Amino acid sequence: MSLSSGSDEGPLHRRIAQLKEHECQTAVEDVMYMLILYKFSEIRVQLVPKLSRCIYNGRLEIWPSKDWELESIHEFEVLEMIREHISTVIGLRANCSVTDSWATTEIQRLRLGRVYVASILYGYFLKSASLRYYLEECLASAHQDLHLTHRNSLQFPEAWSYGLKQNQVVGCVNNTQSISLGRGTNGHELKQENLKCYVMGFDPETLQRCAKLRSREAVNLVEKHSCALFGDGQTGLLDTDEVILTSFSSLKRLVLEAIAFGSFLWDAEEYADAVYKLKEN
């Protein structure tokens, strides 16, 4: 039986539809979260529990660090950018000593929560940007192979003499090599650059596209997870001025976990969207 817009039962049915939609969205978020937990289990890493459970004698300590496992999921170039991020957000250098890693520092719970969320978004961004980078690299390689079959002046020995080397990694200053591979009407050049310089070349629109969480479900997951980890015991909110005593090693563990969470979130979102149309953020 169809209901008119003026029917007394109309608002009730709309409310029922809203509740069903909310239940469905919650179920999808739960599935995405379970996928993320599964990805962590594959590298034998358990997520850090609620922060209050990690404080001993007034000091936050997260042990074991699991740095190697959390870093193992990333490519070398991505790992270099992650180390720069860690240095920026917590001040720990990549080549620091063990003494420096275990040095004591203070940080507000609110700021630590913000660093964690920012690192999740950074991990998500790196996953998106690196996939884009490798896709363009494959397309460029395929284009290069096509031109090599039709080359007319540049032979293989000459190409090597011009410095065409597979998997060459160079600095930002000399990171781009242009090698003529054909002499057609327009010619063709292969430009090889590392991931960091590739990302730095993003225009604002591309940068936003890679950094922005694509779905509302992903946004909700990040909010719920961060509040569960850092939130106040009574309200669950991050709004607190409590100062936490901890070590740089524990801060690094949290940042690495957050970056991995963001990377796995990208995978979970991609999988869920193929089955259930996620809400655009």
Coordinates of C-alpha atoms in Angstrom, one line a residue:
M1 CA 0.0 0.0 0.0
S2 CA 1.4 3.3 -1.0
L3 CA 1.5 6.2 1.5
S4 CA 0.9 9.8 0.5
S5 CA 3.2 12.4 1.7
G6 CA 0.5 13.7 4.0
S7 CA -0.2 10.3 5.6
D8 CA 0.2 10.0 9.4
E9 CA 2.3 6.9 8.8
G10 CA 4.7 8.6 6.3
P11 CA 7.1 10.1 9.0
L12 CA 7.1 6.7 10.8
H13 CA 8.1 4.8 7.6
R14 CA 10.8 7.4 6.8
R15 CA 12.2 7.0 10.3
I16 CA 12.2 3.2 9.9
A17 CA 14.0 3.5 6.6
Q18 CA 16.6 5.9 8.2
L19 CA 17.2 3.4 11.1
K20 CA 17.7 0.5 8.6
E21 CA 20.1 2.6 6.6
H22 CA 22.0 3.5 9.8
E23 CA 22.2 -0.2 10.8
C24 CA 23.5 -1.1 7.4
Q25 CA 26.1 1.6 7.5
T26 CA 27.2 0.5 11.0
A27 CA 27.5 -3.1 9.8
V28 CA 29.6 -2.0 6.8
E29 CA 31.9 0.0 9.2
D30 CA 32.3 -3.1 11.4
V31 CA 33.3 -5.2 8.4
M32 CA 35.8 -2.6 7.4
Y33 CA 37.2 -2.5 10.9
M34 CA 37.5 -6.3 11.0
L35 CA 39.4 -6.2 7.7
I36 CA 41.8 -3.7 9.2
L37 CA 42.3 -5.9 12.3
Y38 CA 42.9 -8.9 10.0
K39 CA 45.6 -7.0 8.1
F40 CA 47.3 -6.2 11.4
S41 CA 47.1 -9.8 12.5
E42 CA 48.9 -10.8 9.3
I43 CA 52.0 -8.9 10.4
R44 CA 51.5 -10.2 14.0
V45 CA 50.7 -6.7 15.5
Q46 CA 48.0 -6.0 18.0
L47 CA 46.6 -2.6 18.1
V48 CA 47.5 -0.5 21.1
P49 CA 44.6 -0.7 23.7
K50 CA 43.0 2.2 25.4
L51 CA 45.8 4.5 26.5
S52 CA 44.9 4.3 30.2
R53 CA 45.7 0.6 30.1
C54 CA 49.3 1.3 28.9
I55 CA 50.2 3.7 31.8
Y56 CA 52.5 2.2 34.4
N57 CA 53.7 4.2 37.4
G58 CA 52.5 7.4 35.8
R59 CA 54.4 6.7 32.5
L60 CA 53.0 5.6 29.1
E61 CA 54.9 2.7 27.8
I62 CA 54.0 0.6 24.7
W63 CA 55.8 -2.7 24.5
P64 CA 56.9 -4.5 22.4
S65 CA 57.5 -1.7 19.9
K66 CA 56.8 -3.8 16.7
D67 CA 58.6 -1.2 14.6
W68 CA 60.0 -3.7 12.2
E69 CA 56.6 -5.4 11.6
L70 CA 54.9 -2.1 11.1
E71 CA 57.6 -0.8 8.7
S72 CA 57.6 -4.1 6.7
I73 CA 54.4 -3.3 4.9
H74 CA 55.8 -0.3 3.1
E75 CA 58.0 0.1 0.1
F76 CA 61.5 1.7 0.6
E77 CA 60.5 5.1 -0.9
V78 CA 57.3 5.2 1.2
L79 CA 59.3 4.3 4.3
E80 CA 61.7 7.2 3.7
M81 CA 58.7 9.6 3.7
I82 CA 57.3 8.0 6.9
R83 CA 60.6 8.5 8.7
E84 CA 60.5 12.2 7.7
H85 CA 56.9 12.4 9.0
I86 CA 58.0 10.8 12.4
S87 CA 60.8 13.3 12.7
T88 CA 58.4 16.2 12.0
V89 CA 55.6 15.2 14.4
I90 CA 57.5 13.9 17.4
G91 CA 61.1 15.2 16.8
L92 CA 62.8 11.7 16.6
R93 CA 65.5 11.5 14.0
A94 CA 65.7 8.4 11.7
N95 CA 69.3 7.7 12.8
C96 CA 68.8 8.3 16.5
S97 CA 70.5 6.2 19.1
V98 CA 68.8 3.8 21.5
T99 CA 69.4 6.2 24.3
D100 CA 67.5 8.9 22.3
S101 CA 64.7 6.6 21.6
W102 CA 64.1 5.8 25.2
A103 CA 64.5 9.4 26.4
T104 CA 61.6 10.8 28.4
T105 CA 59.3 13.4 27.0
E106 CA 55.9 15.0 27.8
I107 CA 53.0 15.5 25.5
Q108 CA 49.3 16.5 26.0
R109 CA 46.8 13.7 25.5
L110 CA 44.9 16.0 23.1
R111 CA 47.9 16.7 21.0
L112 CA 48.9 13.0 20.9
G113 CA 45.4 12.2 19.7
R114 CA 45.7 14.8 16.9
V115 CA 49.1 13.4 15.9
Y116 CA 47.6 9.9 15.7
V117 CA 44.7 11.0 13.5
A118 CA 47.0 13.0 11.3
S119 CA 49.2 10.0 10.9
I120 CA 46.2 7.8 9.9
L121 CA 45.4 10.3 7.2
Y122 CA 49.0 10.4 6.1
G123 CA 49.1 6.6 5.8
Y124 CA 46.0 6.8 3.7
F125 CA 47.5 9.5 1.6
L126 CA 50.7 7.6 1.0
K127 CA 48.8 4.5 0.0
S128 CA 46.7 6.4 -2.5
A129 CA 49.7 8.5 -3.9
S130 CA 52.0 5.5 -4.2
L131 CA 49.5 3.4 -6.1
R132 CA 49.0 6.4 -8.4
Y133 CA 52.8 6.7 -8.8
Y134 CA 53.4 3.0 -9.6
L135 CA 50.4 3.0 -12.1
E136 CA 51.9 6.0 -14.0
E137 CA 55.3 4.3 -13.8
C138 CA 53.9 1.1 -15.4
L139 CA 52.1 3.1 -18.1
A140 CA 55.4 5.0 -18.8
S141 CA 57.3 1.8 -19.0
A142 CA 54.7 0.3 -21.4
H143 CA 54.9 3.5 -23.6
Q144 CA 58.7 3.2 -23.5
D145 CA 58.6 -0.5 -24.7
L146 CA 56.3 0.6 -27.5
H147 CA 58.8 3.2 -28.7
L148 CA 61.7 0.8 -28.4
T149 CA 60.1 -1.5 -30.9
H150 CA 60.0 1.4 -33.4
R151 CA 63.4 3.0 -32.6
N152 CA 65.4 4.2 -35.5
S153 CA 68.5 5.9 -34.2
L154 CA 69.1 5.1 -30.6
Q155 CA 70.3 1.5 -30.0
F156 CA 70.4 -0.4 -26.7
P157 CA 74.2 0.1 -26.1
E158 CA 73.6 3.8 -26.6
A159 CA 70.6 3.9 -24.3
W160 CA 72.7 2.3 -21.5
S161 CA 75.5 4.9 -22.1
Y162 CA 72.9 7.6 -21.6
G163 CA 72.2 6.2 -18.1
L164 CA 69.0 4.2 -18.6
K165 CA 69.1 2.0 -15.5
Q166 CA 66.2 0.0 -14.1
N167 CA 65.0 1.0 -10.6
Q168 CA 67.4 3.9 -10.4
V169 CA 66.8 6.0 -7.3
V170 CA 68.3 9.5 -7.2
G171 CA 67.9 12.7 -5.2
C172 CA 65.4 15.4 -5.8
V173 CA 68.0 17.6 -7.6
N174 CA 68.9 15.0 -10.1
N175 CA 65.9 12.8 -9.7
T176 CA 64.6 13.4 -13.3
Q177 CA 66.3 11.8 -16.3
S178 CA 65.1 12.4 -19.8
I179 CA 66.1 9.9 -22.4
S180 CA 65.1 10.2 -26.0
L181 CA 63.7 6.8 -27.1
G182 CA 62.4 7.6 -30.5
R183 CA 62.4 10.2 -33.3
G184 CA 58.8 10.2 -34.3
T185 CA 56.9 13.4 -35.0
N186 CA 56.7 14.4 -31.4
G187 CA 59.5 12.2 -29.9
H188 CA 59.1 10.5 -26.5
E189 CA 60.9 11.0 -23.2
L190 CA 60.9 8.8 -20.2
K191 CA 61.1 10.7 -17.0
Q192 CA 62.0 8.7 -13.9
E193 CA 61.5 10.3 -10.5
N194 CA 61.3 9.1 -6.9
L195 CA 58.0 9.0 -5.0
K196 CA 58.8 12.0 -2.8
C197 CA 59.4 14.4 -5.7
Y198 CA 56.4 12.9 -7.5
V199 CA 54.2 13.8 -4.6
M200 CA 55.7 17.3 -4.2
G201 CA 54.7 17.9 -7.8
F202 CA 51.0 17.4 -7.1
D203 CA 48.7 20.3 -7.8
P204 CA 46.2 21.2 -5.1
E205 CA 43.4 19.3 -6.7
T206 CA 45.4 16.1 -7.0
L207 CA 46.8 16.5 -3.4
Q208 CA 43.3 16.8 -2.0
R209 CA 42.0 13.9 -4.0
C210 CA 44.7 11.6 -2.6
A211 CA 44.5 12.9 1.0
K212 CA 40.7 13.1 1.5
L213 CA 39.0 10.0 2.9
R214 CA 36.6 8.9 0.1
S215 CA 33.7 7.6 2.2
R216 CA 31.7 8.7 5.2
E217 CA 32.2 5.2 6.6
A218 CA 36.0 5.7 6.7
V219 CA 35.6 9.1 8.5
N220 CA 33.4 7.4 11.1
L221 CA 35.9 4.6 11.6
V222 CA 38.8 7.1 12.2
E223 CA 36.7 9.1 14.7
K224 CA 35.5 6.0 16.6
H225 CA 38.9 4.4 16.7
S226 CA 40.8 7.5 17.9
C227 CA 38.2 8.3 20.5
A228 CA 38.3 4.7 21.8
L229 CA 42.1 5.0 22.1
F230 CA 42.6 8.5 23.4
G231 CA 39.2 9.6 24.7
D232 CA 38.3 10.5 28.2
G233 CA 37.1 7.5 30.3
Q234 CA 33.7 9.1 31.0
T235 CA 32.8 11.2 27.9
G236 CA 35.0 9.4 25.3
L237 CA 36.1 12.8 23.9
L238 CA 39.6 13.9 23.1
D239 CA 39.2 17.3 24.7
T240 CA 41.5 17.0 27.7
D241 CA 44.6 18.9 28.8
E242 CA 46.1 15.9 30.6
V243 CA 49.9 15.7 30.2
I244 CA 51.4 12.3 29.5
L245 CA 54.9 11.2 30.4
T246 CA 56.3 8.8 27.8
S247 CA 59.3 7.9 25.7
F248 CA 60.0 8.7 22.1
S249 CA 60.0 5.0 21.3
S250 CA 56.4 4.7 22.5
L251 CA 55.4 7.8 20.4
K252 CA 57.1 6.3 17.4
R253 CA 55.1 3.0 17.9
L254 CA 51.8 5.0 17.9
V255 CA 52.7 6.9 14.8
L256 CA 53.8 3.8 12.9
E257 CA 50.6 2.0 13.9
A258 CA 48.5 5.0 12.8
I259 CA 50.2 5.1 9.4
A260 CA 49.6 1.4 9.0
F261 CA 46.0 1.9 10.0
G262 CA 45.5 4.5 7.3
S263 CA 47.1 2.2 4.7
F264 CA 44.9 -0.7 5.7
L265 CA 41.8 1.6 5.8
W266 CA 42.4 2.4 2.1
D267 CA 42.4 -1.3 1.3
A268 CA 39.3 -2.0 3.5
E269 CA 37.4 0.9 1.9
E270 CA 38.3 -0.3 -1.6
Y271 CA 37.0 -3.8 -0.8
A272 CA 33.8 -2.6 0.9
D273 CA 33.0 -0.2 -1.9
A274 CA 33.1 -3.0 -4.4
V275 CA 30.4 -4.9 -2.5
Y276 CA 28.4 -2.1 -0.9
K277 CA 28.2 1.4 -2.3
L278 CA 29.8 3.6 0.4
K279 CA 28.6 7.1 1.1
E280 CA 30.8 9.7 -0.5
N281 CA 32.5 12.0 2.0

